[in-house]
Tab-separated table of C-alpha atoms in Angstrom:
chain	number	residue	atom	x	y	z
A	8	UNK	CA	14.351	-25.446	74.437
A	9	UNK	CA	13.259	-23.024	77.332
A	10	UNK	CA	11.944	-19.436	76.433
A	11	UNK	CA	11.566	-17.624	79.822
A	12	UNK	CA	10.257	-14.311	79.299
A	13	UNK	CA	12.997	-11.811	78.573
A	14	UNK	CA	12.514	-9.953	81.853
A	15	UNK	CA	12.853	-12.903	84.329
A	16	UNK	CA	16.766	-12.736	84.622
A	17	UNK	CA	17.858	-9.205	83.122
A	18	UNK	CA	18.910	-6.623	85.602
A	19	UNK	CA	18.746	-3.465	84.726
A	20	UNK	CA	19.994	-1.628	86.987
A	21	UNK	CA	23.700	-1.436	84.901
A	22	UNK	CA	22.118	-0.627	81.915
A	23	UNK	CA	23.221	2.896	80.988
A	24	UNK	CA	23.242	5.255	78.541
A	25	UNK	CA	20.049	4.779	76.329
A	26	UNK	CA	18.555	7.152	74.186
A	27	UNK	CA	15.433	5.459	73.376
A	28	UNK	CA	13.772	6.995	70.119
A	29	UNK	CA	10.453	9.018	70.162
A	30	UNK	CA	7.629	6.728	70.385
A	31	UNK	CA	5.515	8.742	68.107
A	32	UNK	CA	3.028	7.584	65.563
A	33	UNK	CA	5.746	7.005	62.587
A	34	UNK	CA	7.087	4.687	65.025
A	35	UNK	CA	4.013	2.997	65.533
A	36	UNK	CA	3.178	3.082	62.115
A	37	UNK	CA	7.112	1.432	61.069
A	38	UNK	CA	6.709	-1.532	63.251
A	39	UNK	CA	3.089	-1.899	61.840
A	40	UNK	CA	3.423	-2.048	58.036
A	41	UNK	CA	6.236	-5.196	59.118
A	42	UNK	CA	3.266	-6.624	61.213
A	43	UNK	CA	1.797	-7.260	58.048
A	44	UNK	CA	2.103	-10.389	55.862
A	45	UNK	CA	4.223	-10.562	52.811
A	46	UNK	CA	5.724	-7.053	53.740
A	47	UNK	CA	9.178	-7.455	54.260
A	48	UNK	CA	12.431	-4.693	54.310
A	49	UNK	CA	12.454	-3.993	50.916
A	50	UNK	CA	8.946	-4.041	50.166
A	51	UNK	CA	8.300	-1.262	53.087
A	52	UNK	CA	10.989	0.900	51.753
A	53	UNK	CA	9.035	0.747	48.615
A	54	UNK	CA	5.922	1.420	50.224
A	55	UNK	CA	7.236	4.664	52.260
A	56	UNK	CA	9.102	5.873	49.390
A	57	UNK	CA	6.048	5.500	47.101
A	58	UNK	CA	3.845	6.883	49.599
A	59	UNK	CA	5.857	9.386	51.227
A	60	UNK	CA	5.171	7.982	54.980
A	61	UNK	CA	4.462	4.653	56.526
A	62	UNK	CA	1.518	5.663	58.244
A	63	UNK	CA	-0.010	6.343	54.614
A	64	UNK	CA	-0.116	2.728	53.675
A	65	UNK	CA	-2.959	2.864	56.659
A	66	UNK	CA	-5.370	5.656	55.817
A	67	UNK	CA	-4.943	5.269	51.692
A	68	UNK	CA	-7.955	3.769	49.486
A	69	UNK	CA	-7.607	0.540	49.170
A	70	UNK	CA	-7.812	1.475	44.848
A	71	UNK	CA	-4.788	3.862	45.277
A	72	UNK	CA	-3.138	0.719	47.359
A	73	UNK	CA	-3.890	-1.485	44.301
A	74	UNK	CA	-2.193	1.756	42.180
A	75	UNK	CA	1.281	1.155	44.025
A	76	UNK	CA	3.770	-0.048	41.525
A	77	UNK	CA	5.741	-3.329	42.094
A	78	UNK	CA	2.936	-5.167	44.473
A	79	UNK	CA	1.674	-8.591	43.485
A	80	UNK	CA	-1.810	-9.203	44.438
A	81	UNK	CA	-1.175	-10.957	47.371
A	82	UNK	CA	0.910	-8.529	48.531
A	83	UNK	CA	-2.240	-6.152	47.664
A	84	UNK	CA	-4.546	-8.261	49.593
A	85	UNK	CA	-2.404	-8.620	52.616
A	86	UNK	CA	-2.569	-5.217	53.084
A	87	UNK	CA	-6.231	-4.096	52.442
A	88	UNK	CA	-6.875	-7.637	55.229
A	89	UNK	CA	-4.125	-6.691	57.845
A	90	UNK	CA	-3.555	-3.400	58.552
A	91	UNK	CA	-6.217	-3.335	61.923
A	92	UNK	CA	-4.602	-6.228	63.270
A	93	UNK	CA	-0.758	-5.181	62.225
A	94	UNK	CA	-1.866	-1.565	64.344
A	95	UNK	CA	-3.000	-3.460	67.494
A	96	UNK	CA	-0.162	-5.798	67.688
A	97	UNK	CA	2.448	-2.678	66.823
A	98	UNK	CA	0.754	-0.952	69.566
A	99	UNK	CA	1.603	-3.939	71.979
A	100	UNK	CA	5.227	-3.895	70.793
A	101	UNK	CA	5.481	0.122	72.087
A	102	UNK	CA	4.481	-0.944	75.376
A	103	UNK	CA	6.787	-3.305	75.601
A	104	UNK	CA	9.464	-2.262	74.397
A	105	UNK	CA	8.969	1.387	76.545
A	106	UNK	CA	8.606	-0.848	79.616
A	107	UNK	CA	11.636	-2.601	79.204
A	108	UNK	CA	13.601	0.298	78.216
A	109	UNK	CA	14.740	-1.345	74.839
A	110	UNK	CA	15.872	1.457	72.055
A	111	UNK	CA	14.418	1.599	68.636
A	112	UNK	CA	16.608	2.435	65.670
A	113	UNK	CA	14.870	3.299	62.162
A	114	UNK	CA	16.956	3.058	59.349
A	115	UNK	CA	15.495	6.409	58.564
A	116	UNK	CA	17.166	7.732	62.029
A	117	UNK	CA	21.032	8.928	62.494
A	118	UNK	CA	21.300	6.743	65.124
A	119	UNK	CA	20.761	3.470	63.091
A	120	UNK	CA	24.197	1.086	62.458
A	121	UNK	CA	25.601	3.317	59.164
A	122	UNK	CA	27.212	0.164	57.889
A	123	UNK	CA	24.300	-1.819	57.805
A	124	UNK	CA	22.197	1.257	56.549
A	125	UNK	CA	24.026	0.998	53.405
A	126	UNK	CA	23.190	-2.494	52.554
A	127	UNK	CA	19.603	-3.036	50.182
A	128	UNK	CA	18.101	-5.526	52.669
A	129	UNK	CA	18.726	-3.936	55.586
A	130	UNK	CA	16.098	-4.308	58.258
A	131	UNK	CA	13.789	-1.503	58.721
A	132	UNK	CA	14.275	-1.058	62.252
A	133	UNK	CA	15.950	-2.663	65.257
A	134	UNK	CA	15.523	-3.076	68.788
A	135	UNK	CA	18.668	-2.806	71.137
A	136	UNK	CA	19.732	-2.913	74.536
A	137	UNK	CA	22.648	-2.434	75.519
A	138	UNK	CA	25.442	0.276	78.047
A	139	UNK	CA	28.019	0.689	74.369
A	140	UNK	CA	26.733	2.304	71.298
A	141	UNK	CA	25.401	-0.114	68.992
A	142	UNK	CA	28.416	1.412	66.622
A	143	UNK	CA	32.400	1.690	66.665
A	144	UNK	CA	35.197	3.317	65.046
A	145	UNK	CA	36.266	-0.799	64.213
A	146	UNK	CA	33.793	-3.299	63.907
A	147	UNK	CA	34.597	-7.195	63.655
A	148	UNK	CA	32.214	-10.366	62.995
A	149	UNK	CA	33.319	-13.436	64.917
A	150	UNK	CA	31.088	-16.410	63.486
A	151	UNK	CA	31.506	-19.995	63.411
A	152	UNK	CA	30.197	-23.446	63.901
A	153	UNK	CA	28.317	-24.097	66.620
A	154	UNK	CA	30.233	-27.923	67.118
A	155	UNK	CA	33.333	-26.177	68.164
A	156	UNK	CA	36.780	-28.143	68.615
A	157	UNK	CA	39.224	-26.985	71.568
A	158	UNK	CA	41.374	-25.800	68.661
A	159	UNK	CA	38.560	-23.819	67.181
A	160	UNK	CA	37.878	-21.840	71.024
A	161	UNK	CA	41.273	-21.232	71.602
A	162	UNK	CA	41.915	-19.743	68.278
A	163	UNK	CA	38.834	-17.502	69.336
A	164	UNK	CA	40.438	-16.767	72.855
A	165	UNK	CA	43.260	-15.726	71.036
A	166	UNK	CA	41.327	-13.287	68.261
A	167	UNK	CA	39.300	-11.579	70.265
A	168	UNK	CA	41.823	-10.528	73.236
A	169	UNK	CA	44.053	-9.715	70.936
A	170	UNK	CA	41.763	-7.389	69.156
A	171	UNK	CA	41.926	-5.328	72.712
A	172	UNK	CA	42.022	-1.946	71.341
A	173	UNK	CA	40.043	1.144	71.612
A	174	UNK	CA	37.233	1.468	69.453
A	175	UNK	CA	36.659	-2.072	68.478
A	176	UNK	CA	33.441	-3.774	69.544
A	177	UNK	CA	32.980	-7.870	68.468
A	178	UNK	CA	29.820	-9.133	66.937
A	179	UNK	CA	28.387	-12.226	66.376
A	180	UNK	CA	25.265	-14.331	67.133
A	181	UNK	CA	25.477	-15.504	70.761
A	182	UNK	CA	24.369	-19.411	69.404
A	183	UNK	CA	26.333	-22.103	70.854
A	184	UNK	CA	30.128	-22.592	70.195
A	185	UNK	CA	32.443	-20.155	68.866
A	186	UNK	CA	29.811	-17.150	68.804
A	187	UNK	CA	29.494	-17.787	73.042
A	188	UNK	CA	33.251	-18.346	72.986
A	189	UNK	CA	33.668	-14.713	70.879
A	190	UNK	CA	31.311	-12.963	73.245
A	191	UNK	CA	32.754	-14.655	76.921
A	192	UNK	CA	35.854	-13.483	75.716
A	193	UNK	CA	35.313	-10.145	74.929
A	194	UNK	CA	33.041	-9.760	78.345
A	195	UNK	CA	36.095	-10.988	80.159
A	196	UNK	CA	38.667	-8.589	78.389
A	197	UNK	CA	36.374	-5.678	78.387
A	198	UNK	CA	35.652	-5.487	74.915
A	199	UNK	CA	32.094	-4.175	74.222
A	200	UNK	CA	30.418	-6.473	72.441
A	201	UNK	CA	26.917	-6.997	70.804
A	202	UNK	CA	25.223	-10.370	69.938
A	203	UNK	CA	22.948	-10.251	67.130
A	204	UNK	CA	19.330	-12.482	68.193
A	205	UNK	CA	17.435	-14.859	66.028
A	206	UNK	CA	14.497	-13.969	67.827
A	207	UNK	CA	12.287	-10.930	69.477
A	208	UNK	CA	12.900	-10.118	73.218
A	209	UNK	CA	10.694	-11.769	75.488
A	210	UNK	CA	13.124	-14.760	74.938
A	211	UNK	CA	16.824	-15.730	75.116
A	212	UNK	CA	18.042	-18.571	73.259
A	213	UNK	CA	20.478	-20.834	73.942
A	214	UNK	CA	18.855	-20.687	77.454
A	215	UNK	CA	22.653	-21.500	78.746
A	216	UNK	CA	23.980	-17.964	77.474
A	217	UNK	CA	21.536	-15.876	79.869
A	218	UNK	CA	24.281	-15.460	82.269
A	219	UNK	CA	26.704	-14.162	79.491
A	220	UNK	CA	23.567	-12.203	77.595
A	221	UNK	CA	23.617	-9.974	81.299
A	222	UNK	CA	26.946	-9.441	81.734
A	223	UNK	CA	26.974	-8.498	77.730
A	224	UNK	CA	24.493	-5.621	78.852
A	225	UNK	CA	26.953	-4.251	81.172
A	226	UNK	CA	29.227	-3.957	78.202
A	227	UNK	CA	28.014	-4.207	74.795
A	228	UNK	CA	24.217	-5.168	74.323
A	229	UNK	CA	21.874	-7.197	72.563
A	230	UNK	CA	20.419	-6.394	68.940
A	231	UNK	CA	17.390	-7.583	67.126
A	232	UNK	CA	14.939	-6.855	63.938
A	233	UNK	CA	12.509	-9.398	65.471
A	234	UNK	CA	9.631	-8.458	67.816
A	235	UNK	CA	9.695	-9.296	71.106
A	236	UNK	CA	6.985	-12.331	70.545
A	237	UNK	CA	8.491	-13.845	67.639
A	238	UNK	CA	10.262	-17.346	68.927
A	239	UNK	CA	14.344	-18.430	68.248
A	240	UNK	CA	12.900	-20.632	65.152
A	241	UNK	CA	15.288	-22.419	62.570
A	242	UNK	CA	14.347	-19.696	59.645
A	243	UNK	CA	15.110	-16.828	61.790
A	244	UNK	CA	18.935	-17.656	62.257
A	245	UNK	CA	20.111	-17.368	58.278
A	246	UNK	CA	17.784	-13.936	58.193
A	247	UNK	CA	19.583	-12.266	61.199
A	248	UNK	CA	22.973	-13.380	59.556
A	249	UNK	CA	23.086	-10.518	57.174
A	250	UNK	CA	23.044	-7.872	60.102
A	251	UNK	CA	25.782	-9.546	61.670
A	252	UNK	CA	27.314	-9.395	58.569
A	253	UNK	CA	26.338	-5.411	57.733
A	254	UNK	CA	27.584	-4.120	61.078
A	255	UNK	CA	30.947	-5.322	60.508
A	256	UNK	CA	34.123	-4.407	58.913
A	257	UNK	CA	35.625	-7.544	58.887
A	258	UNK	CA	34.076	-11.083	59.390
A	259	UNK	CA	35.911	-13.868	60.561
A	260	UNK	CA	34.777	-17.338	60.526
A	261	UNK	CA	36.976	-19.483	63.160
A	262	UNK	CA	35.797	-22.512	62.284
A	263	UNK	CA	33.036	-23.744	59.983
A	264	UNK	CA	31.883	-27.144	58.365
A	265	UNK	CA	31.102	-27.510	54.764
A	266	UNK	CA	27.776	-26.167	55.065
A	267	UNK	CA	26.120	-23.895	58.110
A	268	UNK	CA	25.016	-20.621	59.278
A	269	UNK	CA	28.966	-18.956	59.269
A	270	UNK	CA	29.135	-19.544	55.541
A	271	UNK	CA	26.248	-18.230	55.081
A	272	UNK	CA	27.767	-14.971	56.681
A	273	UNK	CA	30.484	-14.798	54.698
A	274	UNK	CA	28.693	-15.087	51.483
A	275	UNK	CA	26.240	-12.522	52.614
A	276	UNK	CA	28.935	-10.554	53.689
A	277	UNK	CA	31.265	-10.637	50.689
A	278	UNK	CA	27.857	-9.238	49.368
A	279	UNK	CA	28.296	-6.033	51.310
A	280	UNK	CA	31.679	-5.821	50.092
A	281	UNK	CA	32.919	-6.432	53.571
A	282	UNK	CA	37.082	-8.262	53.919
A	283	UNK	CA	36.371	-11.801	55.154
A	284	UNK	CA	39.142	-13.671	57.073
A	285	UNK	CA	39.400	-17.212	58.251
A	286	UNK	CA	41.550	-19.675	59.949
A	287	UNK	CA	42.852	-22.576	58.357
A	288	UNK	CA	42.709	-26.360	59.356
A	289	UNK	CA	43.857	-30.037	59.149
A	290	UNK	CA	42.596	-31.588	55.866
A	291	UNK	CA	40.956	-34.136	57.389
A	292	UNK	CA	38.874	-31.628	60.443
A	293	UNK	CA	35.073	-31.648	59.403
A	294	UNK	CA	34.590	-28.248	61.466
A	295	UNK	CA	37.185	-26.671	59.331
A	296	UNK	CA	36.401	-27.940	56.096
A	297	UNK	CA	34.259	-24.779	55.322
A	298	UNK	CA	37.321	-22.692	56.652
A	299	UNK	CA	39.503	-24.244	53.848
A	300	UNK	CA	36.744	-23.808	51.322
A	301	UNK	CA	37.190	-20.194	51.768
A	302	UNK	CA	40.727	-20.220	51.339
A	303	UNK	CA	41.141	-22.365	48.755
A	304	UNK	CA	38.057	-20.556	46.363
A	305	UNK	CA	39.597	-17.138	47.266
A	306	UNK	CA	36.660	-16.008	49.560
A	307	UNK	CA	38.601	-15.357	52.535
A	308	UNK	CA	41.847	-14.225	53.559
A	309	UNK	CA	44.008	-16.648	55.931
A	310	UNK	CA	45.104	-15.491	59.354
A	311	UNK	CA	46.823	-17.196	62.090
A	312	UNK	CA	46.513	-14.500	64.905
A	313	UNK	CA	44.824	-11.065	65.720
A	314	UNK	CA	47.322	-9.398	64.489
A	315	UNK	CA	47.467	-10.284	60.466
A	316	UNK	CA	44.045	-9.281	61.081
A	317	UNK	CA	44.688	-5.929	62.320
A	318	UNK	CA	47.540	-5.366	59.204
A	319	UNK	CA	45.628	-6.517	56.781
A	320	UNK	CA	42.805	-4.099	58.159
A	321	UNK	CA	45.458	-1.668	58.706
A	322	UNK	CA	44.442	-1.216	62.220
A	323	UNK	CA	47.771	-1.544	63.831
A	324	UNK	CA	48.122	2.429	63.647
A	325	UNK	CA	45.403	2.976	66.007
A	326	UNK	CA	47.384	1.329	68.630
A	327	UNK	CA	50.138	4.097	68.198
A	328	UNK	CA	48.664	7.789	68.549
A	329	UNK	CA	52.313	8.767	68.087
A	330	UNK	CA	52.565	7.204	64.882
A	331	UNK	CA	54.263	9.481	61.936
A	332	UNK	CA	54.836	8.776	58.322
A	333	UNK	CA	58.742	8.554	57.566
A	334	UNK	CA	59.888	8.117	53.830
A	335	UNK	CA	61.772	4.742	54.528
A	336	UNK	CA	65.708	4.013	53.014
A	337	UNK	CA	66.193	1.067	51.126
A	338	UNK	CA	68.117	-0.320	48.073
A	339	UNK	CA	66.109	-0.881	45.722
A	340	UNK	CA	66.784	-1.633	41.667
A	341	UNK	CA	65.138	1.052	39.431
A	342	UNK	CA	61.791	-0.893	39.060
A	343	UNK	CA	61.029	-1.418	42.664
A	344	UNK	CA	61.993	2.129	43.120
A	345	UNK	CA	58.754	3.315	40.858
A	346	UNK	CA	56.689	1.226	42.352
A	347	UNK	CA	58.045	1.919	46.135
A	348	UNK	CA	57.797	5.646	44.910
A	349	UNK	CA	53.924	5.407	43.811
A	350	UNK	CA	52.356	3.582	46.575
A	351	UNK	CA	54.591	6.166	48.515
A	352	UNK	CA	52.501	9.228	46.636
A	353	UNK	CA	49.641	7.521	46.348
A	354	UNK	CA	48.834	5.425	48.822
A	355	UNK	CA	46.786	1.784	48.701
A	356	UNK	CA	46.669	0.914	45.230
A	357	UNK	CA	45.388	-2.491	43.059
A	358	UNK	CA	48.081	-4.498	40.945
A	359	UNK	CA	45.914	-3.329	37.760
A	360	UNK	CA	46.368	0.137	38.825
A	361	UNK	CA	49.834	-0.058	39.411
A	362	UNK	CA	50.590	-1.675	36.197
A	363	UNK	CA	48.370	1.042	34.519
A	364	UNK	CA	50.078	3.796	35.825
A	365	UNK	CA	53.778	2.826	35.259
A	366	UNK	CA	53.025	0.598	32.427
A	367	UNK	CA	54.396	-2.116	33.696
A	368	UNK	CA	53.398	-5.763	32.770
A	369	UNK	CA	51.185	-7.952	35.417
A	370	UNK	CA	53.851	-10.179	35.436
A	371	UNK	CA	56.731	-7.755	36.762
A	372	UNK	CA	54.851	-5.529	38.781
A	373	UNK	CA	53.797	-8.917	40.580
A	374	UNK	CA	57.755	-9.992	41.244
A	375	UNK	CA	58.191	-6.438	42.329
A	376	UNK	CA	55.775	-6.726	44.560
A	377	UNK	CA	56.516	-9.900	45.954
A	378	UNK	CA	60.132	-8.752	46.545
A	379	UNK	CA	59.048	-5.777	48.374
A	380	UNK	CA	56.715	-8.083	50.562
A	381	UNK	CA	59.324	-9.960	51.335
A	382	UNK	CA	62.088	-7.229	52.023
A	383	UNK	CA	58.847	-5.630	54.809
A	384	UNK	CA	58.227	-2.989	52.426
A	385	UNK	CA	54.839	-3.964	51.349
A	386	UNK	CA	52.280	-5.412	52.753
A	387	UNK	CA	49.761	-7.382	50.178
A	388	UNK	CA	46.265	-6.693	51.302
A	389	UNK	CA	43.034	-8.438	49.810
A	390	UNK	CA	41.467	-8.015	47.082
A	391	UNK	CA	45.294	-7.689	45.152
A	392	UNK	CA	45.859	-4.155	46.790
A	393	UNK	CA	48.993	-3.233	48.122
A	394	UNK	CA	50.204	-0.448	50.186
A	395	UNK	CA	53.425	0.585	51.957
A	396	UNK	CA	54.428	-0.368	55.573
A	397	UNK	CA	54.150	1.621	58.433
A	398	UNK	CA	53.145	4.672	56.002
């Protein structure tokens, strides 16, 4: 494993359009109180909100420290032993990070990922570079195993070009395998696209993806909650998962063994709430076993192309500016004129709600449904909502 120093290798020259944040003392405070042991996200949320601001935790008593509800003792004593050294080595990371012209987003800030901001765990700053904003109007995961099959690239290929339209930006992990495939792809149909690190920025791993990591800085950028010291270790890959996962709208794992780090996206991503899509495989493929998994439990939604991605995302109307909504004329019996006539007033609705409002049973609302599906009407979304076509 090679871990050349980030700057041997990065131009920046084409780097454009950052705004780096003030580096002012709740900056330096921020990076400090996660400098110190046993304070993670959540735990420094509770500390600011308790506290009122980070750089508190610093020049408090150490008895109104011990006064802070929800600390263990360790977590007490970390504190009261670390907060010199977390200082010093926050101080480092400013220089750094102001030398290398790498932009710091606080979750407190507007200009941190709004998705992500949402989620309870989200990390309490990251560090970005990048010539795209670190957000879009659409958003989608690419993740996957890092053993990919020709099957499993091409299906990638075909995702992410066909996801060519304006506002989306791809994001995934830039590890080996379908995540390199995701990003290449996106480079190479000008797709701005942002690769999520498993480690701070004085390093790139895999080595092999330093080419692609430039050209992704020319369009799209790099993203991290790790300092720029901290190494590409085996822990750090799972943790960084959930931002992938948080940025997104939509996650889709290509391909996937039983167990590995894209399942562990989905999960954590079906967390969020986020729509999770996968591609099926042969029975017998270990690298799409996981894929199946998803399909078969009900975790994920099965697509064959970029576009049942875009409908059932109901993207397709942002490639038509022109696009109008026309009352559509077709026979229908009296009971798939109701329904037809309430997801035409009211827009995407659940089966339960449907049934609910017409009183209608499950059972007959679901034949409807299916009928409409089938005559174009519908389309079935997931999660059992349905909405009209083209409306």
């Amino acid at each position: 494993m090679l871990q050349e120093p980030f700057s041997k290798g990065f131009e920046l020259s084409n780097v454009t359009n950052f705004s780096n944040c003030s580096l002012n003392n709740n900056l330096l405070y921020l990076i400090a109180l996660k400098c110190i042991p046993q304070v993670g996200d959540i735990v420094a949320r509770r500390l600011i909100d308790t506290t009122g601001e980070a750089s508190s935790v610093f020049t408090m008593t150490e008895e109104k420290i011990a006064q802070i509800p929800g600390l263990t003792p360790k977590t007490i004593r970390m504190i009261k032993e670390n907060r010199n050294a977390a200082l010093k080595r926050a101080e480092t990371e400013i220089e750094f990070i102001e030398k290398h012209k790498i932009q710091c987003l606080s979750s407190y800030d507007d200009d941190y990922p709004s998705r992500l901001k949402h989620c309870l765990d989200a990390p309490l700053f990251l560090f970005y570079r990048g010539s795209a904003p670190v957000e879009s109007a659409f958003m989608t995961a690419v993740v996957g195993t890092r053993k990919s099959t020709v099957y499993g690239r091409k299906m990638t290929e075909q995702l992410v070009s066909g996801l060519n339209l304006k506002g989306m930006t791809i994001v995934s992990g830039l590890a080996y395998g379908i995540d390199t495939t995701a990003h290449q792809t996106a480079v190479d149909c000008g797709i701005p696209t942002i690769g999520v690190m498993g480690h701070g920025f004085r390093h790139l791993y895999p080595e092999e993806n330093r080419k692609l990591a430039t050209q992704m800085l020319k369009n799209g950028g790099l993203l991290t909650e790790f300092l720029s010291d901290e190494l590409p270790e085996k822990q750090n890959f799972p943790i960084r998962n959930r931002i992938i996962a948080g940025m997104a709208d939509a996650v889709v794992v290509v391909e996937a063994q039983s167990k590995g780090g894209a399942l562990i996206t989905a999960e954590i991503a079906g967390s969020y709430s986020r729509e999770i899509f996968t591609f099926p495989g042969r029975v017998d493929d270990q690298k799409s076993r996981g894929c199946n998994w998803l399909i078969r439990t009900q975790r994920a939604t099965l697509i064959e192309s970029a576009d049942h991605l875009k409908y059932f995302m109901n993207w397709t109307q942002a490639e038509n500016k022109e696009y109008r909504q026309v009352r559509m004329e077709v026979l229908l019996d009296a009971g798939a004129q109701s329904v037809y006539d309430f997801l035409f007033e009211k827009g995407e609705k659940s089966i339960d709600c449907i049934c609910n409002d017409l009183g209608i049973s499950i059972n007959s609302a679901a034949m409807i449904l299916l009928d409409l599906e089938f005559q174009g009407v519908v389309a079935a979304l997931p999660g059992k909502r349905y909405r009209l076509k083209n409306h």
